[in-house]
Short mmCIF file of C-alpha atoms and ligand atoms in Angstrom, two decimals:
data_model
loop_
_atom_site.label_atom_id
_atom_site.label_comp_id
_atom_site.label_asym_id
_atom_site.label_seq_id
_atom_site.Cartn_x
_atom_site.Cartn_y
_atom_site.Cartn_z
CA MET A 1 38.31 4.65 2.69
CA GLY A 2 36.99 1.72 4.65
CA ASP A 3 36.61 -1.96 3.98
CA LEU A 4 33.71 -1.83 1.49
CA SER A 5 33.18 -2.52 -2.16
CA PHE A 6 29.98 -2.25 -4.13
CA ARG A 7 29.18 -3.71 -7.53
CA ILE A 8 26.01 -3.02 -9.48
CA ILE A 9 24.76 -6.32 -10.93
CA ASN A 10 21.73 -5.25 -12.96
CA SER A 11 20.13 -1.87 -13.53
CA GLN A 12 17.26 -0.48 -15.54
CA LYS A 13 16.91 3.30 -15.24
CA GLN A 14 17.36 3.97 -11.49
CA VAL A 15 16.33 0.49 -10.29
CA ARG A 16 19.29 -1.73 -9.51
CA THR A 17 20.54 -4.85 -7.81
CA GLY A 18 24.03 -5.00 -6.40
CA GLU A 19 26.51 -6.81 -4.22
CA LEU A 20 27.94 -5.03 -1.22
CA LYS A 21 31.13 -6.60 0.15
CA LEU A 22 31.91 -5.86 3.78
CA LYS A 23 34.37 -7.24 6.29
CA HIS A 24 31.90 -9.78 7.68
CA GLY A 25 30.29 -10.86 4.43
CA HIS A 26 28.51 -10.05 1.19
CA ILE A 27 25.06 -8.49 0.97
CA GLN A 28 22.74 -8.75 -2.00
CA THR A 29 20.92 -5.45 -2.56
CA PRO A 30 18.31 -4.02 -2.39
CA ALA A 31 18.31 -5.23 1.21
CA LEU A 32 16.29 -4.49 4.32
CA MET A 33 18.13 -4.64 7.63
CA PRO A 34 16.24 -5.70 10.75
CA VAL A 35 16.78 -3.20 13.57
CA ALA A 36 18.76 -4.46 16.56
CA THR A 37 18.56 -1.27 18.63
CA LYS A 38 20.02 -2.64 21.86
CA ALA A 39 22.12 -5.34 20.16
CA THR A 40 19.11 -7.57 19.63
CA VAL A 41 16.23 -7.68 17.16
CA LYS A 42 13.35 -7.76 19.60
CA ALA A 43 12.17 -11.31 20.40
CA LEU A 44 14.57 -12.97 17.89
CA SER A 45 17.85 -14.79 18.51
CA ALA A 46 20.87 -14.61 16.22
CA GLU A 47 20.02 -18.20 15.17
CA ASP A 48 16.47 -17.12 14.24
CA LEU A 49 17.86 -14.25 12.16
CA LYS A 50 20.19 -16.59 10.31
CA LYS A 51 17.32 -18.99 9.59
CA ILE A 52 15.28 -16.05 8.34
CA GLY A 53 18.16 -15.04 6.04
CA ALA A 54 19.00 -11.63 7.52
CA GLN A 55 22.12 -10.34 5.76
CA ILE A 56 22.91 -7.38 8.01
CA LEU A 57 21.55 -5.76 11.20
CA ILE A 58 21.64 -2.15 12.39
CA CYS A 59 22.44 -1.31 16.02
CA ASN A 60 22.03 1.92 17.91
CA THR A 61 24.95 3.99 19.17
CA TYR A 62 22.92 6.15 21.57
CA HIS A 63 21.44 3.18 23.42
CA LEU A 64 24.61 1.04 23.47
CA MET A 65 26.94 3.86 24.61
CA LEU A 66 24.68 4.28 27.65
CA GLN A 67 23.85 0.66 28.31
CA PRO A 68 25.94 -1.54 28.58
CA THR A 69 28.51 1.10 27.32
CA ALA A 70 30.86 0.97 24.35
CA ASN A 71 33.84 0.25 26.63
CA LEU A 72 32.22 -2.89 27.97
CA ILE A 73 31.30 -4.13 24.49
CA GLU A 74 34.85 -3.45 23.30
CA GLU A 75 36.28 -5.28 26.30
CA LEU A 76 34.12 -8.30 25.41
CA GLY A 77 35.42 -8.40 21.85
CA GLY A 78 33.14 -5.93 20.03
CA LEU A 79 29.52 -6.09 18.94
CA HIS A 80 29.86 -9.13 16.66
CA THR A 81 31.19 -11.33 19.46
CA PHE A 82 28.98 -9.71 22.10
CA MET A 83 25.77 -10.53 20.23
CA ASN A 84 26.98 -13.75 18.54
CA TRP A 85 26.42 -12.31 15.04
CA ASP A 86 29.22 -13.02 12.56
CA LYS A 87 27.58 -11.31 9.57
CA PRO A 88 27.70 -7.61 8.68
CA LEU A 89 26.55 -4.92 11.10
CA ILE A 90 26.04 -1.19 10.83
CA THR A 91 25.74 1.25 13.71
CA ASP A 92 23.93 4.55 13.48
CA SER A 93 25.61 7.62 14.95
CA GLY A 94 23.17 8.77 17.61
CA GLY A 95 21.94 11.57 15.34
CA PHE A 96 18.46 10.12 15.02
CA GLN A 97 18.00 9.95 18.81
CA ALA A 98 18.90 13.64 19.00
CA PHE A 99 15.77 14.07 16.91
CA SER A 100 13.47 11.46 18.43
CA LEU A 101 14.27 12.64 21.97
CA GLY A 102 14.46 16.31 20.91
CA LEU A 103 12.43 18.03 18.21
CA GLY A 104 10.57 14.83 17.39
CA LYS A 105 9.34 14.70 20.97
CA GLU A 106 8.55 18.41 21.13
CA HIS A 107 6.62 18.29 17.84
CA ALA A 108 5.26 14.77 18.43
CA VAL A 109 6.30 13.71 14.91
CA GLY A 110 8.32 11.07 13.13
CA LYS A 111 10.42 11.37 9.97
CA ILE A 112 7.30 12.13 7.96
CA PHE A 113 4.54 14.32 9.41
CA PHE A 114 1.04 13.48 8.23
CA PRO A 115 -1.25 16.47 8.78
CA ASP A 116 -4.24 14.16 8.27
CA GLU A 117 -4.92 12.85 11.77
CA SER A 118 -6.02 9.44 10.55
CA GLN A 119 -2.43 8.84 9.50
CA SER A 120 -0.78 10.52 12.48
CA SER A 121 1.91 8.70 14.34
CA GLY A 122 -0.09 8.65 17.56
CA LYS A 123 2.94 10.18 19.29
CA GLN A 124 2.49 12.23 22.45
CA LYS A 125 4.10 15.65 22.76
CA GLY A 126 6.82 15.76 25.39
CA LYS A 127 9.69 17.86 26.62
CA SER A 128 12.90 17.65 24.60
CA ILE A 129 15.88 16.21 26.50
CA VAL A 130 18.30 17.33 23.78
CA LYS A 131 20.22 20.51 22.95
CA VAL A 132 22.22 20.90 19.76
CA ASN A 133 24.99 23.41 19.09
CA ASP A 134 27.90 23.50 16.64
CA LYS A 135 30.10 21.48 19.01
CA GLY A 136 27.70 18.57 19.34
CA ILE A 137 24.57 17.24 20.96
CA SER A 138 23.90 17.36 24.67
CA PHE A 139 21.22 15.08 26.00
CA ARG A 140 20.05 13.20 29.05
CA SER A 141 20.36 9.46 29.33
CA ILE A 142 16.95 7.76 29.20
CA TYR A 143 18.40 5.18 31.60
CA ASP A 144 19.68 7.27 34.51
CA ASN A 145 19.07 10.89 33.44
CA SER A 146 22.84 11.51 33.42
CA HIS A 147 24.15 14.33 31.26
CA GLN A 148 25.82 13.24 28.01
CA PHE A 149 27.57 15.17 25.28
CA LEU A 150 28.00 13.57 21.88
CA THR A 151 30.31 15.21 19.35
CA PRO A 152 31.05 13.99 15.81
CA GLU A 153 34.48 12.84 17.01
CA LYS A 154 33.04 11.02 20.01
CA SER A 155 30.37 9.31 17.91
CA ILE A 156 33.07 7.91 15.59
CA GLN A 157 35.25 6.80 18.52
CA ILE A 158 32.29 5.02 20.12
CA GLN A 159 31.36 3.34 16.84
CA GLU A 160 34.98 2.23 16.42
CA LYS A 161 34.79 0.57 19.82
CA LEU A 162 31.52 -1.16 18.88
CA GLY A 163 33.21 -2.41 15.71
CA ALA A 164 30.40 -2.64 13.11
CA ASP A 165 31.31 -3.08 9.42
CA MET A 166 29.71 0.24 8.48
CA ILE A 167 29.34 3.33 10.64
CA LEU A 168 27.44 6.59 10.14
CA VAL A 169 28.54 10.19 10.57
CA LEU A 170 26.88 12.24 13.29
CA ASP A 171 24.24 14.51 11.80
CA GLU A 172 21.44 16.71 13.02
CA CYS A 173 18.11 15.27 12.02
CA THR A 174 15.56 18.10 11.64
CA SER A 175 11.81 17.79 12.10
CA PRO A 176 9.25 17.94 9.27
CA LEU A 177 7.91 20.95 11.20
CA SER A 178 11.29 22.78 11.30
CA GLY A 179 11.25 25.91 9.14
CA LYS A 180 13.53 26.41 6.16
CA GLU A 181 15.75 28.90 7.99
CA TYR A 182 16.46 26.47 10.82
CA THR A 183 16.91 23.54 8.43
CA ALA A 184 19.47 25.53 6.39
CA LYS A 185 21.40 26.49 9.52
CA SER A 186 21.31 22.91 10.75
CA LEU A 187 22.45 21.63 7.37
CA LYS A 188 25.60 23.76 7.53
CA ARG A 189 26.33 22.22 10.92
CA THR A 190 25.66 18.69 9.62
CA HIS A 191 28.13 19.29 6.76
CA GLN A 192 30.80 20.55 9.16
CA TRP A 193 30.22 17.49 11.32
CA ALA A 194 30.56 15.23 8.26
CA LYS A 195 34.03 16.67 7.62
CA ARG A 196 34.97 16.33 11.28
CA CYS A 197 33.91 12.66 11.23
CA LEU A 198 36.08 12.02 8.17
CA GLU A 199 39.07 13.69 9.81
CA VAL A 200 38.89 11.64 12.99
CA HIS A 201 37.96 8.30 11.36
CA GLN A 202 40.90 5.88 11.60
CA SER A 203 39.56 2.34 11.50
CA ASN A 204 38.93 0.26 8.38
CA GLN A 205 35.18 0.43 9.01
CA ALA A 206 33.26 1.84 6.06
CA LEU A 207 32.12 5.39 6.82
CA ILE A 208 28.76 6.50 5.45
CA GLY A 209 27.89 10.16 4.88
CA ILE A 210 24.34 11.40 5.52
CA VAL A 211 22.36 13.74 3.27
CA GLN A 212 20.01 16.10 5.14
CA GLY A 213 18.04 19.21 4.10
CA GLY A 214 14.42 18.53 5.08
CA HIS A 215 11.89 18.77 2.28
CA TRP A 216 13.48 21.70 0.43
CA GLU A 217 14.78 20.99 -3.04
CA ASP A 218 17.72 23.41 -2.97
CA LEU A 219 18.87 22.24 0.47
CA ARG A 220 18.58 18.55 -0.40
CA LYS A 221 20.47 18.95 -3.69
CA ASN A 222 23.11 21.09 -2.02
CA SER A 223 23.56 18.46 0.69
CA ALA A 224 23.69 15.55 -1.77
CA GLN A 225 26.34 17.32 -3.85
CA PHE A 226 28.38 18.25 -0.79
CA ILE A 227 28.27 14.80 0.82
CA SER A 228 28.97 13.15 -2.54
CA SER A 229 32.07 15.33 -2.97
CA LEU A 230 33.64 13.92 0.22
CA GLU A 231 35.51 10.61 0.55
CA PHE A 232 32.68 8.53 1.97
CA ASP A 233 32.25 4.82 1.27
CA GLY A 234 28.51 5.18 0.80
CA PHE A 235 25.56 7.47 1.37
CA ALA A 236 22.54 7.58 3.60
CA ILE A 237 19.51 9.79 3.20
CA GLY A 238 18.31 10.92 6.59
CA GLY A 239 16.16 13.38 8.39
CA SER A 240 12.76 14.78 7.76
CA LEU A 241 11.12 13.36 4.67
CA GLY A 242 8.37 15.96 4.50
CA LYS A 243 4.64 15.98 5.07
CA SER A 244 3.50 13.14 2.84
CA LYS A 245 4.78 10.08 1.02
CA LYS A 246 4.81 12.26 -2.11
CA ASP A 247 7.29 14.62 -0.43
CA MET A 248 9.49 11.63 0.31
CA HIS A 249 9.41 10.58 -3.35
CA HIS A 250 10.35 14.13 -4.45
CA ILE A 251 13.27 14.14 -2.02
CA LEU A 252 14.57 10.87 -3.49
CA ASP A 253 14.12 12.23 -7.03
CA TRP A 254 16.22 15.30 -6.13
CA VAL A 255 18.92 13.57 -4.12
CA ILE A 256 19.73 10.36 -5.95
CA PRO A 257 20.95 11.87 -9.26
CA CYS A 258 23.46 13.96 -7.23
CA LEU A 259 25.04 10.90 -5.57
CA GLU A 260 27.95 8.99 -7.05
CA GLU A 261 26.42 6.03 -8.83
CA GLU A 262 28.92 3.36 -7.77
CA LYS A 263 28.36 3.80 -4.03
CA PRO A 264 25.55 2.22 -1.99
CA ARG A 265 22.56 4.33 -0.88
CA HIS A 266 20.69 3.77 2.35
CA LEU A 267 17.30 5.32 3.11
CA LEU A 268 17.39 5.60 6.89
CA GLY A 269 14.47 4.43 9.01
CA ILE A 270 12.09 3.61 6.14
CA GLY A 271 10.92 0.13 5.15
CA VAL A 272 7.21 -0.67 4.87
CA VAL A 273 6.08 -2.46 1.70
CA GLU A 274 4.84 0.55 -0.29
CA ASP A 275 7.89 2.67 0.59
CA ILE A 276 10.29 -0.09 -0.39
CA PHE A 277 8.81 -0.44 -3.89
CA GLU A 278 8.73 3.33 -4.45
CA SER A 279 12.26 3.83 -3.15
CA VAL A 280 13.83 0.86 -4.96
CA GLN A 281 12.33 2.30 -8.13
CA ARG A 282 14.21 5.52 -7.38
CA GLY A 283 17.55 3.80 -6.77
CA ILE A 284 17.75 2.97 -3.04
CA ASP A 285 19.89 -0.08 -2.12
CA LEU A 286 19.51 -0.34 1.67
CA PHE A 287 16.67 0.06 4.14
CA ASP A 288 16.22 -0.33 7.87
CA CYS A 289 12.91 -0.33 9.66
CA VAL A 290 11.56 -1.39 13.05
CA SER A 291 8.12 -2.01 11.56
CA PRO A 292 8.08 -5.86 11.28
CA THR A 293 8.93 -6.42 14.95
CA ARG A 294 6.97 -3.41 16.19
CA LEU A 295 3.85 -4.65 14.37
CA ALA A 296 4.42 -8.11 15.79
CA ARG A 297 4.46 -6.77 19.33
CA SER A 298 1.04 -5.22 18.79
CA GLY A 299 -0.35 -8.45 17.37
CA LEU A 300 -0.27 -7.46 13.68
CA ALA A 301 0.88 -10.20 11.30
CA HIS A 302 2.10 -9.61 7.76
CA ILE A 303 0.10 -11.23 4.98
CA SER A 304 0.62 -11.41 1.21
CA PRO A 305 -1.76 -9.60 -1.13
CA PRO A 306 -4.56 -9.75 -2.19
CA ALA A 307 -5.90 -10.55 1.27
CA GLY A 308 -4.96 -7.10 2.60
CA THR A 309 -7.48 -4.29 2.43
CA LYS A 310 -6.71 -0.69 1.67
CA SER A 311 -6.71 0.43 5.30
CA ASN A 312 -4.44 -2.30 6.64
CA LYS A 313 -2.43 -3.47 3.68
CA TYR A 314 -0.18 -6.51 4.06
CA ARG A 315 -1.10 -7.02 7.69
CA PHE A 316 -4.03 -8.21 9.80
CA LYS A 317 -5.03 -8.06 13.43
CA LEU A 318 -4.36 -11.52 14.72
CA LEU A 319 -5.93 -10.60 18.05
CA SER A 320 -9.32 -10.22 16.39
CA THR A 321 -11.91 -12.74 17.67
CA LYS A 322 -12.42 -14.21 14.21
CA TYR A 323 -9.00 -15.92 14.37
CA ARG A 324 -9.83 -17.64 17.69
CA ASN A 325 -10.26 -21.04 16.06
CA ASP A 326 -8.47 -20.44 12.73
CA PRO A 327 -6.22 -23.40 11.91
CA LYS A 328 -4.58 -21.63 8.94
CA PRO A 329 -1.01 -20.31 9.07
CA LEU A 330 -0.43 -16.57 9.57
CA ASP A 331 0.09 -16.14 5.82
CA PRO A 332 -1.00 -19.12 3.68
CA GLN A 333 1.48 -18.04 0.99
CA CYS A 334 4.45 -17.75 3.36
CA LYS A 335 7.05 -20.52 3.45
CA CYS A 336 8.60 -19.64 6.79
CA HIS A 337 9.15 -22.16 9.57
CA ILE A 338 6.35 -20.60 11.64
CA CYS A 339 3.77 -20.71 8.85
CA LYS A 340 4.68 -24.35 8.15
CA ASN A 341 4.18 -25.40 11.76
CA TYR A 342 1.84 -23.12 13.72
CA SER A 343 -1.75 -21.92 13.36
CA ARG A 344 -3.23 -18.45 13.74
CA ALA A 345 -5.36 -19.80 16.60
CA TYR A 346 -2.30 -21.00 18.54
CA ILE A 347 -0.19 -17.86 18.06
CA ARG A 348 -3.22 -15.68 18.87
CA HIS A 349 -3.71 -17.70 22.08
CA LEU A 350 -0.05 -17.16 23.04
CA LEU A 351 -0.31 -13.41 22.49
CA LYS A 352 -3.62 -13.19 24.36
CA THR A 353 -2.11 -14.96 27.36
CA GLU A 354 1.17 -12.99 27.01
CA GLU A 355 3.18 -16.17 26.62
CA LEU A 356 6.59 -14.89 25.57
CA VAL A 357 7.20 -17.36 22.76
CA GLY A 358 4.20 -15.85 20.97
CA PHE A 359 6.24 -12.69 20.32
CA ASN A 360 9.05 -14.82 18.93
CA LEU A 361 6.76 -16.71 16.53
CA ILE A 362 4.97 -13.68 15.10
CA SER A 363 8.20 -11.59 14.91
CA PHE A 364 9.95 -14.45 13.09
CA HIS A 365 7.18 -14.55 10.49
CA ASN A 366 6.98 -10.77 10.05
CA VAL A 367 10.73 -10.35 9.52
CA TYR A 368 10.82 -13.39 7.19
CA PHE A 369 7.90 -11.93 5.22
CA MET A 370 9.76 -8.65 4.61
CA LEU A 371 13.12 -10.25 3.82
CA HIS A 372 11.45 -12.68 1.45
CA LEU A 373 9.82 -9.72 -0.29
CA MET A 374 13.28 -8.15 -0.71
CA LYS A 375 14.48 -11.35 -2.35
CA GLU A 376 11.48 -11.32 -4.68
CA ILE A 377 12.31 -7.71 -5.57
CA ARG A 378 15.95 -8.59 -6.33
CA ASP A 379 14.85 -11.52 -8.50
CA ALA A 380 12.35 -9.29 -10.30
CA ILE A 381 15.02 -6.68 -11.06
CA ASN A 382 17.47 -9.32 -12.24
CA LYS A 383 14.84 -10.91 -14.50
CA ASP A 384 13.42 -7.57 -15.64
CA TYR A 385 9.89 -7.71 -14.19
CA PHE A 386 10.20 -5.23 -11.30
CA ASN A 387 7.40 -2.99 -12.60
CA GLN A 388 5.07 -5.95 -12.91
CA LEU A 389 5.85 -7.11 -9.35
CA LYS A 390 5.31 -3.58 -8.06
CA LYS A 391 1.89 -3.46 -9.74
CA GLU A 392 0.92 -6.83 -8.28
CA TRP A 393 1.76 -5.64 -4.77
CA LEU A 394 0.62 -2.05 -4.83
CA ASN A 395 -2.68 -2.52 -6.66
ZN1 ZN B 1 5.47 -17.00 7.71
#
């Protein structure tokens, strides 16, 4: 077992707040972790993230093992020193990239596939650069096209070099368009890999097991029971989450009762407002999502309800002409440093002219907005008005 302890502070039915103690600090849950794929949250410094109140960041094994390499990061003192971040970190295992550069690319889908085109991911179909067999995952580097082979053992060794507080087992992430037969076969492999990761894991980093099984009830329950029976420090729910948000809710309803209650639960790669409320209600403690910074880069700013409309909830297009001379802050209800000091008109001007600091200002606000929402959710659970807060936001 790794260096992790988890204490549930308050719970009503499945909803809960907790405190997760890790080597580099304590995290209040439910928590959303900003995504620092290449050892940076895009456009934000470590100082910005501390001002925003980020408790933990998630970095990406696939990208870092290729560039600048795990050996180099280890030589420079590990990820915490390398990126000047002394709070908790988690690294993923590379399993998700096997999907996003493999089946995800071939099928042009994300973790959830929306058959309705209006909700489609806008992804382009491409050729997979990944092959998976029982030994591991072979793929091409997106940096220099070199051939790479990632095994469960190698993923753990790389993550030990990177030195995050929590690390994830290597899994195979299936596509929402994978059939049941393939998903079942892949699940067997993922379970074998989970055991191999446990066997090779030597550091005091907390090791998190991943539940897979696509959108099939029997496979998901089987996976949750299997992963829960092993000596993991916590659980993550990964992979395909079906063909609608409803499928995702069913998956959580099947999986969560099978997981040991006293260990933290992370819903991988999910974290927009609606999903956070629905998942917290079902017992999720940890989220990670690129959405706040990705939206920022396309000029979308988060805004508190009720200003949002149904089609673009909690966000607005700052690049729209109507904000050209708008002196108001991005979100009049937001208390972040950016909203206290800068106008929509100014930030819009910076983005229009591609002035780099514009990306910093809007990203700062968007990440603050989401982390502040998480704090509101924790307060609501602790003071017993979570359902009321959920209604206020989701109506
Ligand atoms: Zn703000």
